[in-house]
């Protein structure tokens, strides 16, 4: 379960205040900012929520970044502000050379390189509390209150400071609250109305996006023999450990079900190890029904979601599974037995709701089954609407 923290409603308005002054023009939220943590999976959840709230064209992305590499890997558990202060002191001690330390024989870039300049992120603003608070207060009379959606542990201190310093001008939604904070944020069972527990990850896949993708990818996918099976392969994590053994298991199972498949499309994520991808390509390269995406643009991911008849997904990716389950189509999971901690709970929740089945190699892939699509993003957006109404605010129609 992924908790999303919504603001507490304020006290009741003073007696005798006309309705027009309780909200009025000022109470209309017309813009949003996203405070990201630099991880695509996390930021995609915030972008998905903002999209569901109707702010796709009126949003700004800010980012909280940490220094990375070398000694920084030992400091990532600290609050990001303290981490940066310590890193600054270390830079003073060791000098401002481009290369600061060596970690396991690898060069480590300076903070400027890590914070976006070297990877095309120079246009993304650094999340600075003072500048965001100043902007929220200075533009409130003209543009109304500001919706702030923050994702990930590193953004909590930033978002909470913005809420504290500009409480009359902002509405803060905090996503992906760390597990160790759950007992303070959700002490009640069930949790109060300001906490939204989702089954999976929020994302940008909705009916409008799928319809658009179906049109865009029609010429490529419509002629393919049915059923079209899409295989999404992620990469091992600390909580879902595997290596080439899972790749061999997957390719063996795929060969076993190939007779009941019309076409198979395989894609890898950015986290997929090269050795895993190499085994998949080697084992399946001579099969005419199978096509492995080469990683070149355009990315067919949305086309896969729109046109697939069924999905096979590795257990490590909450995002890929959540997106697949939002289609209502059959989803088979491979490698769930290798996962632990919150991933085990996630897979159990999906199985109990009938959204997924284990991939065993014994399936008849032409057999279809369905379920009510996983709709966490829309449900979270509805709860944000309700929380805004409790405050006397509303979203711009």
CSV table of C-alpha atoms in Angstrom, one decimal:
chain,number,residue,atom,x,y,z
A,1,UNK,CA,0.0,0.0,0.0
A,2,UNK,CA,1.3,3.5,-0.9
A,3,UNK,CA,0.0,6.2,1.3
A,4,UNK,CA,-0.6,9.7,-0.1
A,5,UNK,CA,-0.9,12.4,2.6
A,6,UNK,CA,-3.5,15.1,2.0
A,7,UNK,CA,-3.6,18.3,4.1
A,8,UNK,CA,-5.8,18.6,7.2
A,9,UNK,CA,-8.9,20.7,6.6
A,10,UNK,CA,-8.7,24.1,8.3
A,11,UNK,CA,-11.1,25.2,11.0
A,12,UNK,CA,-14.6,26.4,10.2
A,13,UNK,CA,-14.9,29.9,8.8
A,14,UNK,CA,-16.0,32.7,11.1
A,15,UNK,CA,-19.7,33.2,11.6
A,16,UNK,CA,-21.3,35.9,9.6
A,17,UNK,CA,-18.8,35.7,6.7
A,18,UNK,CA,-20.7,35.7,3.3
A,19,UNK,CA,-20.1,32.6,1.1
A,20,UNK,CA,-18.4,34.7,-1.6
A,21,UNK,CA,-15.5,35.4,0.8
A,22,UNK,CA,-15.1,31.8,1.9
A,23,UNK,CA,-13.7,30.8,-1.5
A,24,UNK,CA,-14.5,33.2,-4.4
A,25,UNK,CA,-12.0,33.7,-7.1
A,26,UNK,CA,-9.1,33.1,-4.7
A,27,UNK,CA,-10.4,29.6,-3.9
A,28,UNK,CA,-10.0,28.3,-7.4
A,29,UNK,CA,-6.8,26.3,-8.0
A,30,UNK,CA,-5.5,26.9,-11.5
A,31,UNK,CA,-1.9,25.8,-11.4
A,32,UNK,CA,0.3,23.1,-10.0
A,33,UNK,CA,4.0,22.4,-9.3
A,34,UNK,CA,5.6,19.0,-8.9
A,35,UNK,CA,8.5,18.5,-6.6
A,36,UNK,CA,10.4,15.4,-7.8
A,37,UNK,CA,13.3,13.4,-6.5
A,38,UNK,CA,15.0,12.7,-9.8
A,39,UNK,CA,13.7,9.1,-10.1
A,40,UNK,CA,11.5,8.6,-13.2
A,41,UNK,CA,9.2,6.0,-11.5
A,42,UNK,CA,8.4,8.4,-8.6
A,43,UNK,CA,8.0,11.5,-10.7
A,44,UNK,CA,5.7,9.7,-13.1
A,45,UNK,CA,3.3,9.1,-10.2
A,46,UNK,CA,3.1,12.8,-9.5
A,47,UNK,CA,2.8,13.7,-13.1
A,48,UNK,CA,0.0,11.1,-13.4
A,49,UNK,CA,-1.9,12.6,-10.5
A,50,UNK,CA,-1.5,16.2,-11.8
A,51,UNK,CA,-2.7,15.0,-15.2
A,52,UNK,CA,-5.8,13.3,-13.6
A,53,UNK,CA,-6.5,16.7,-11.9
A,54,UNK,CA,-6.5,18.5,-15.2
A,55,UNK,CA,-3.2,20.4,-14.9
A,56,UNK,CA,-1.2,18.8,-17.8
A,57,UNK,CA,-0.7,22.1,-19.4
A,58,UNK,CA,-0.3,24.2,-16.3
A,59,UNK,CA,2.4,22.5,-14.3
A,60,UNK,CA,6.1,23.2,-13.4
A,61,UNK,CA,8.6,20.5,-12.4
A,62,UNK,CA,11.0,21.3,-9.6
A,63,UNK,CA,13.5,18.7,-8.4
A,64,UNK,CA,15.3,17.9,-5.2
A,65,UNK,CA,18.7,16.5,-6.0
A,66,UNK,CA,21.4,14.8,-4.0
A,67,UNK,CA,25.2,14.6,-4.7
A,68,UNK,CA,26.0,11.1,-5.9
A,69,UNK,CA,29.0,8.8,-6.0
A,70,UNK,CA,31.9,8.2,-3.6
A,71,UNK,CA,31.2,9.1,0.0
A,72,UNK,CA,27.8,10.4,-1.0
A,73,UNK,CA,26.5,6.8,-1.2
A,74,UNK,CA,27.1,6.6,2.6
A,75,UNK,CA,25.1,9.8,3.2
A,76,UNK,CA,22.0,9.1,1.3
A,77,UNK,CA,20.0,8.2,4.4
A,78,UNK,CA,20.4,11.7,5.8
A,79,UNK,CA,17.9,14.5,5.1
A,80,UNK,CA,18.8,16.0,1.8
A,81,UNK,CA,19.6,19.5,3.2
A,82,UNK,CA,22.0,18.0,5.8
A,83,UNK,CA,23.6,15.8,3.1
A,84,UNK,CA,24.3,18.8,1.0
A,85,UNK,CA,25.8,20.7,3.9
A,86,UNK,CA,28.2,17.9,4.7
A,87,UNK,CA,29.1,17.5,1.0
A,88,UNK,CA,29.8,21.2,0.8
A,89,UNK,CA,32.2,21.0,3.8
A,90,UNK,CA,33.9,18.0,2.2
A,91,UNK,CA,34.4,20.0,-1.0
A,92,UNK,CA,36.0,22.8,1.0
A,93,UNK,CA,38.4,20.3,2.5
A,94,UNK,CA,39.3,18.5,-0.7
A,95,UNK,CA,39.1,21.5,-3.0
A,96,UNK,CA,36.8,22.3,-6.0
A,97,UNK,CA,38.4,20.0,-8.5
A,98,UNK,CA,36.2,18.3,-11.0
A,99,UNK,CA,36.9,14.9,-9.6
A,100,UNK,CA,36.5,14.8,-5.8
A,101,UNK,CA,37.0,11.2,-4.8
A,102,UNK,CA,37.4,7.8,-6.2
A,103,UNK,CA,34.8,5.1,-5.4
A,104,UNK,CA,35.8,1.5,-6.3
A,105,UNK,CA,38.1,2.8,-9.0
A,106,UNK,CA,35.4,5.1,-10.6
A,107,UNK,CA,35.5,8.8,-11.0
A,108,UNK,CA,32.9,10.8,-9.2
A,109,UNK,CA,31.6,14.1,-10.6
A,110,UNK,CA,31.1,17.3,-8.7
A,111,UNK,CA,27.7,18.5,-7.5
A,112,UNK,CA,27.1,20.7,-10.6
A,113,UNK,CA,27.5,17.7,-12.9
A,114,UNK,CA,25.2,15.5,-10.8
A,115,UNK,CA,22.4,18.0,-10.6
A,116,UNK,CA,21.4,17.9,-14.2
A,117,UNK,CA,23.8,19.7,-16.4
A,118,UNK,CA,25.4,16.6,-17.7
A,119,UNK,CA,22.2,14.7,-18.3
A,120,UNK,CA,20.0,17.4,-20.0
A,121,UNK,CA,18.1,18.5,-16.9
A,122,UNK,CA,19.3,22.1,-16.8
A,123,UNK,CA,15.8,23.3,-17.6
A,124,UNK,CA,14.4,21.7,-14.4
A,125,UNK,CA,14.3,24.1,-11.5
A,126,UNK,CA,16.0,23.2,-8.2
A,127,UNK,CA,13.4,22.9,-5.5
A,128,UNK,CA,14.1,25.8,-3.2
A,129,UNK,CA,11.7,26.5,-0.3
A,130,UNK,CA,12.1,30.3,-0.3
A,131,UNK,CA,11.6,30.8,-4.0
A,132,UNK,CA,8.5,28.6,-4.1
A,133,UNK,CA,7.0,30.2,-1.0
A,134,UNK,CA,7.7,33.7,-2.4
A,135,UNK,CA,6.1,32.7,-5.7
A,136,UNK,CA,3.0,31.2,-4.0
A,137,UNK,CA,2.4,34.3,-1.8
A,138,UNK,CA,3.3,36.9,-4.5
A,139,UNK,CA,1.0,35.5,-7.1
A,140,UNK,CA,-1.9,34.3,-4.9
A,141,UNK,CA,-4.1,37.3,-5.4
A,142,UNK,CA,-3.8,37.1,-9.2
A,143,UNK,CA,-3.6,33.4,-9.8
A,144,UNK,CA,-5.2,31.8,-6.7
A,145,UNK,CA,-3.7,29.1,-4.5
A,146,UNK,CA,-1.0,26.7,-5.6
A,147,UNK,CA,-1.3,22.9,-5.8
A,148,UNK,CA,2.0,21.3,-4.7
A,149,UNK,CA,2.5,17.6,-5.4
A,150,UNK,CA,5.7,16.1,-4.0
A,151,UNK,CA,7.0,12.5,-4.4
A,152,UNK,CA,9.6,10.5,-2.5
A,153,UNK,CA,11.3,10.7,0.8
A,154,UNK,CA,13.7,13.5,-0.2
A,155,UNK,CA,10.9,15.9,-0.9
A,156,UNK,CA,9.1,15.5,2.5
A,157,UNK,CA,11.1,18.3,4.3
A,158,UNK,CA,10.7,20.6,1.3
A,159,UNK,CA,7.0,20.1,1.0
A,160,UNK,CA,6.3,20.4,4.7
A,161,UNK,CA,8.3,23.6,4.9
A,162,UNK,CA,6.3,25.1,2.0
A,163,UNK,CA,3.1,24.1,3.7
A,164,UNK,CA,4.2,25.6,7.0
A,165,UNK,CA,5.4,28.9,5.5
A,166,UNK,CA,2.6,29.4,3.0
A,167,UNK,CA,-0.3,27.5,4.5
A,168,UNK,CA,-2.9,30.0,3.3
A,169,UNK,CA,-1.6,29.9,-0.3
A,170,UNK,CA,-0.8,26.2,-1.0
A,171,UNK,CA,-2.4,22.8,-1.0
A,172,UNK,CA,0.2,20.1,-0.5
A,173,UNK,CA,-0.1,16.4,-1.6
A,174,UNK,CA,2.8,14.2,-0.4
A,175,UNK,CA,3.2,10.9,-2.3
A,176,UNK,CA,5.2,7.8,-1.4
A,177,UNK,CA,5.6,8.2,2.3
A,178,UNK,CA,8.4,6.0,3.7
A,179,UNK,CA,7.3,2.8,5.4
A,180,UNK,CA,8.8,3.8,8.8
A,181,UNK,CA,6.5,6.9,8.9
A,182,UNK,CA,3.3,4.9,8.3
A,183,UNK,CA,2.5,4.4,11.9
A,184,UNK,CA,2.6,8.1,12.5
A,185,UNK,CA,0.7,9.1,9.4
A,186,UNK,CA,-1.8,6.3,9.4
A,187,UNK,CA,-2.2,5.4,13.1
A,188,UNK,CA,-5.9,4.5,12.6
A,189,UNK,CA,-7.3,1.6,10.8
A,190,UNK,CA,-8.8,2.4,8.4
A,191,UNK,CA,-6.8,5.7,8.0
A,192,UNK,CA,-8.6,9.0,8.2
A,193,UNK,CA,-9.8,10.7,5.1
A,194,UNK,CA,-6.6,12.8,4.6
A,195,UNK,CA,-4.6,9.6,3.8
A,196,UNK,CA,-5.2,7.7,0.6
A,197,UNK,CA,-3.8,4.1,0.5
A,198,UNK,CA,-3.3,2.9,-3.1
A,199,UNK,CA,-2.8,-0.6,-4.2
A,200,UNK,CA,-0.2,0.2,-6.8
A,201,UNK,CA,1.7,3.2,-8.2
A,202,UNK,CA,0.0,6.2,-9.8
A,203,UNK,CA,0.7,6.8,-13.4
A,204,UNK,CA,-0.3,8.6,-16.6
A,205,UNK,CA,-2.2,5.7,-18.3
A,206,UNK,CA,-5.9,6.5,-18.6
A,207,UNK,CA,-8.6,5.9,-21.2
A,208,UNK,CA,-7.8,9.1,-23.1
A,209,UNK,CA,-4.1,8.2,-23.2
A,210,UNK,CA,-4.9,4.6,-24.4
A,211,UNK,CA,-7.2,5.9,-27.1
A,212,UNK,CA,-4.6,8.3,-28.3
A,213,UNK,CA,-1.9,5.5,-28.3
A,214,UNK,CA,-4.2,3.1,-30.1
A,215,UNK,CA,-4.5,5.6,-33.0
A,216,UNK,CA,-0.8,6.5,-33.0
A,217,UNK,CA,0.4,2.9,-33.1
A,218,UNK,CA,-2.5,1.5,-35.3
A,219,UNK,CA,-0.4,0.9,-38.4
A,220,UNK,CA,2.3,-1.0,-36.6
A,221,UNK,CA,0.2,-3.2,-34.2
A,222,UNK,CA,-3.2,-3.7,-35.9
A,223,UNK,CA,-1.8,-6.1,-38.6
A,224,UNK,CA,0.0,-8.3,-36.0
A,225,UNK,CA,-1.4,-11.9,-35.5
A,226,UNK,CA,-3.6,-12.2,-32.4
A,227,UNK,CA,-3.3,-12.6,-29.5
A,228,UNK,CA,-0.6,-10.1,-29.1
A,229,UNK,CA,1.4,-10.8,-25.9
A,230,UNK,CA,3.6,-8.0,-24.5
A,231,UNK,CA,6.5,-8.9,-22.2
A,232,UNK,CA,7.9,-6.1,-20.0
A,233,UNK,CA,11.2,-6.9,-18.3
A,234,UNK,CA,12.5,-4.8,-15.5
A,235,UNK,CA,15.6,-5.3,-13.4
A,236,UNK,CA,16.6,-6.8,-10.1
A,237,UNK,CA,16.3,-4.6,-6.9
A,238,UNK,CA,17.2,-5.1,-3.3
A,239,UNK,CA,13.7,-6.4,-2.6
A,240,UNK,CA,13.4,-8.5,-5.8
A,241,UNK,CA,16.8,-10.2,-6.4
A,242,UNK,CA,17.4,-12.2,-9.5
A,243,UNK,CA,19.9,-12.6,-12.3
A,244,UNK,CA,20.3,-14.6,-15.5
A,245,UNK,CA,18.3,-17.5,-13.8
A,246,UNK,CA,15.0,-15.6,-14.1
A,247,UNK,CA,15.8,-14.7,-17.8
A,248,UNK,CA,16.3,-18.3,-18.6
A,249,UNK,CA,13.1,-19.3,-16.7
A,250,UNK,CA,11.2,-16.6,-18.6
A,251,UNK,CA,12.5,-17.6,-22.0
A,252,UNK,CA,11.7,-21.3,-21.3
A,253,UNK,CA,8.2,-20.5,-20.3
A,254,UNK,CA,7.7,-18.3,-23.4
A,255,UNK,CA,8.7,-21.1,-25.7
A,256,UNK,CA,6.2,-23.4,-23.9
A,257,UNK,CA,3.3,-21.0,-24.6
A,258,UNK,CA,4.3,-19.8,-28.0
A,259,UNK,CA,1.9,-22.1,-29.9
A,260,UNK,CA,-1.0,-20.2,-28.3
A,261,UNK,CA,0.4,-16.8,-29.1
A,262,UNK,CA,-0.1,-14.8,-32.3
A,263,UNK,CA,2.7,-12.4,-31.7
A,264,UNK,CA,5.1,-11.6,-28.9
A,265,UNK,CA,6.6,-8.1,-28.3
A,266,UNK,CA,9.4,-7.8,-25.7
A,267,UNK,CA,10.8,-4.6,-24.2
A,268,UNK,CA,13.3,-3.9,-21.5
A,269,UNK,CA,13.4,-1.1,-18.9
A,270,UNK,CA,16.3,1.2,-18.2
A,271,UNK,CA,17.1,-1.1,-15.2
A,272,UNK,CA,17.4,-4.3,-17.1
A,273,UNK,CA,21.0,-5.6,-16.8
A,274,UNK,CA,22.8,-6.2,-20.2
A,275,UNK,CA,23.4,-9.8,-19.3
A,276,UNK,CA,19.7,-10.4,-18.8
A,277,UNK,CA,18.7,-8.7,-22.1
A,278,UNK,CA,21.5,-10.7,-23.9
A,279,UNK,CA,20.1,-14.0,-22.7
A,280,UNK,CA,16.5,-13.1,-23.8
A,281,UNK,CA,17.7,-12.0,-27.2
A,282,UNK,CA,19.9,-15.1,-27.6
A,283,UNK,CA,17.2,-17.6,-26.6
A,284,UNK,CA,14.4,-16.1,-28.7
A,285,UNK,CA,16.2,-14.6,-31.7
A,286,UNK,CA,15.2,-17.4,-34.1
A,287,UNK,CA,11.5,-17.4,-33.3
A,288,UNK,CA,9.5,-15.5,-36.0
A,289,UNK,CA,6.6,-14.7,-33.7
A,290,UNK,CA,8.9,-12.8,-31.3
A,291,UNK,CA,10.1,-9.2,-31.7
A,292,UNK,CA,12.5,-7.6,-29.2
A,293,UNK,CA,12.4,-3.8,-29.1
A,294,UNK,CA,15.9,-2.4,-29.8
A,295,UNK,CA,15.5,0.6,-27.4
A,296,UNK,CA,15.4,3.2,-30.2
A,297,UNK,CA,12.8,5.9,-30.2
A,298,UNK,CA,9.9,6.1,-30.4
A,299,UNK,CA,9.2,4.1,-27.3
A,300,UNK,CA,6.3,1.7,-28.1
A,301,UNK,CA,5.3,1.4,-24.4
A,302,UNK,CA,1.9,3.2,-24.7
A,303,UNK,CA,1.2,1.3,-28.0
A,304,UNK,CA,1.9,-1.9,-26.2
A,305,UNK,CA,-0.6,-1.0,-23.4
A,306,UNK,CA,-3.2,0.0,-25.9
A,307,UNK,CA,-2.9,-3.0,-28.3
A,308,UNK,CA,-1.8,-5.9,-26.2
A,309,UNK,CA,-4.2,-8.8,-25.5
A,310,UNK,CA,-2.2,-9.9,-22.5
A,311,UNK,CA,0.9,-9.0,-20.5
A,312,UNK,CA,3.8,-10.8,-18.9
A,313,UNK,CA,5.6,-8.6,-16.5
A,314,UNK,CA,8.6,-9.2,-14.2
A,315,UNK,CA,7.7,-8.9,-10.5
A,316,UNK,CA,10.3,-6.1,-9.7
A,317,UNK,CA,8.4,-3.2,-11.2
A,318,UNK,CA,5.4,-1.8,-9.3
A,319,UNK,CA,4.9,0.8,-12.0
A,320,UNK,CA,4.8,-1.5,-15.0
A,321,UNK,CA,2.4,-3.9,-13.2
A,322,UNK,CA,0.2,-1.0,-12.1
A,323,UNK,CA,0.0,0.3,-15.7
A,324,UNK,CA,-0.8,-3.1,-17.1
A,325,UNK,CA,-3.5,-3.7,-14.5
A,326,UNK,CA,-5.1,-0.4,-15.4
A,327,UNK,CA,-6.1,-1.9,-18.8
A,328,UNK,CA,-8.4,-4.7,-17.4
A,329,UNK,CA,-6.5,-7.2,-19.6
A,330,UNK,CA,-4.8,-10.5,-18.4
A,331,UNK,CA,-1.6,-9.8,-16.6
A,332,UNK,CA,0.9,-12.6,-15.7
A,333,UNK,CA,3.7,-12.1,-13.3
A,334,UNK,CA,7.1,-13.9,-13.4
A,335,UNK,CA,9.5,-13.9,-10.4
A,336,UNK,CA,7.1,-12.9,-7.6
A,337,UNK,CA,8.5,-15.6,-5.4
A,338,UNK,CA,11.9,-13.8,-5.4
A,339,UNK,CA,10.4,-10.6,-3.9
A,340,UNK,CA,10.0,-9.7,-0.3
A,341,UNK,CA,8.9,-6.8,2.0
A,342,UNK,CA,6.5,-4.4,0.4
A,343,UNK,CA,6.8,-6.1,-2.9
A,344,UNK,CA,5.3,-9.3,-1.5
A,345,UNK,CA,2.4,-7.3,0.0
A,346,UNK,CA,1.9,-5.6,-3.4
A,347,UNK,CA,1.8,-8.9,-5.3
A,348,UNK,CA,-0.5,-10.5,-2.7
A,349,UNK,CA,-3.0,-7.5,-3.0
A,350,UNK,CA,-3.0,-7.9,-6.8
A,351,UNK,CA,-3.7,-11.6,-6.7
A,352,UNK,CA,-6.4,-11.2,-4.1
A,353,UNK,CA,-8.2,-8.7,-6.3
A,354,UNK,CA,-7.9,-11.1,-9.3
A,355,UNK,CA,-5.7,-8.7,-11.3
A,356,UNK,CA,-2.7,-10.9,-11.9
A,357,UNK,CA,-1.8,-14.6,-12.2
A,358,UNK,CA,1.6,-16.3,-12.0
A,359,UNK,CA,3.2,-17.1,-15.3
A,360,UNK,CA,4.1,-20.8,-15.3
A,361,UNK,CA,4.5,-21.7,-18.9
A,362,UNK,CA,1.4,-23.9,-18.9
A,363,UNK,CA,-1.0,-21.1,-19.9
A,364,UNK,CA,-3.2,-21.0,-23.0
A,365,UNK,CA,-2.5,-17.4,-24.0
A,366,UNK,CA,-5.5,-17.3,-26.3
A,367,UNK,CA,-7.7,-17.7,-23.3
A,368,UNK,CA,-8.9,-14.2,-22.1
A,369,UNK,CA,-10.0,-13.1,-18.7
A,370,UNK,CA,-10.7,-9.7,-17.2
A,371,UNK,CA,-11.3,-7.8,-14.0
A,372,UNK,CA,-12.3,-4.2,-12.9
A,373,UNK,CA,-9.2,-2.2,-14.0
A,374,UNK,CA,-6.9,-0.8,-11.3
A,375,UNK,CA,-7.8,2.8,-11.1
A,376,UNK,CA,-5.7,4.2,-8.3
A,377,UNK,CA,-4.8,7.5,-10.0
A,378,UNK,CA,-8.5,8.5,-10.6
A,379,UNK,CA,-9.4,7.5,-7.1
A,380,UNK,CA,-6.6,9.6,-5.6
A,381,UNK,CA,-7.6,12.5,-7.8
A,382,UNK,CA,-11.2,12.3,-6.5
A,383,UNK,CA,-9.9,12.3,-2.9
A,384,UNK,CA,-7.9,15.5,-3.7
A,385,UNK,CA,-11.1,17.1,-5.0
A,386,UNK,CA,-12.8,16.2,-1.7
A,387,UNK,CA,-10.0,17.5,0.4
A,388,UNK,CA,-10.0,20.8,-1.6
A,389,UNK,CA,-13.7,21.1,-1.1
A,390,UNK,CA,-13.3,20.7,2.7
A,391,UNK,CA,-11.0,23.7,2.6
A,392,UNK,CA,-13.5,25.7,0.5
A,393,UNK,CA,-11.4,25.5,-2.6
A,394,UNK,CA,-12.0,23.9,-6.0
A,395,UNK,CA,-10.1,23.1,-9.1
A,396,UNK,CA,-10.4,25.3,-12.2
A,397,UNK,CA,-13.2,23.7,-14.3
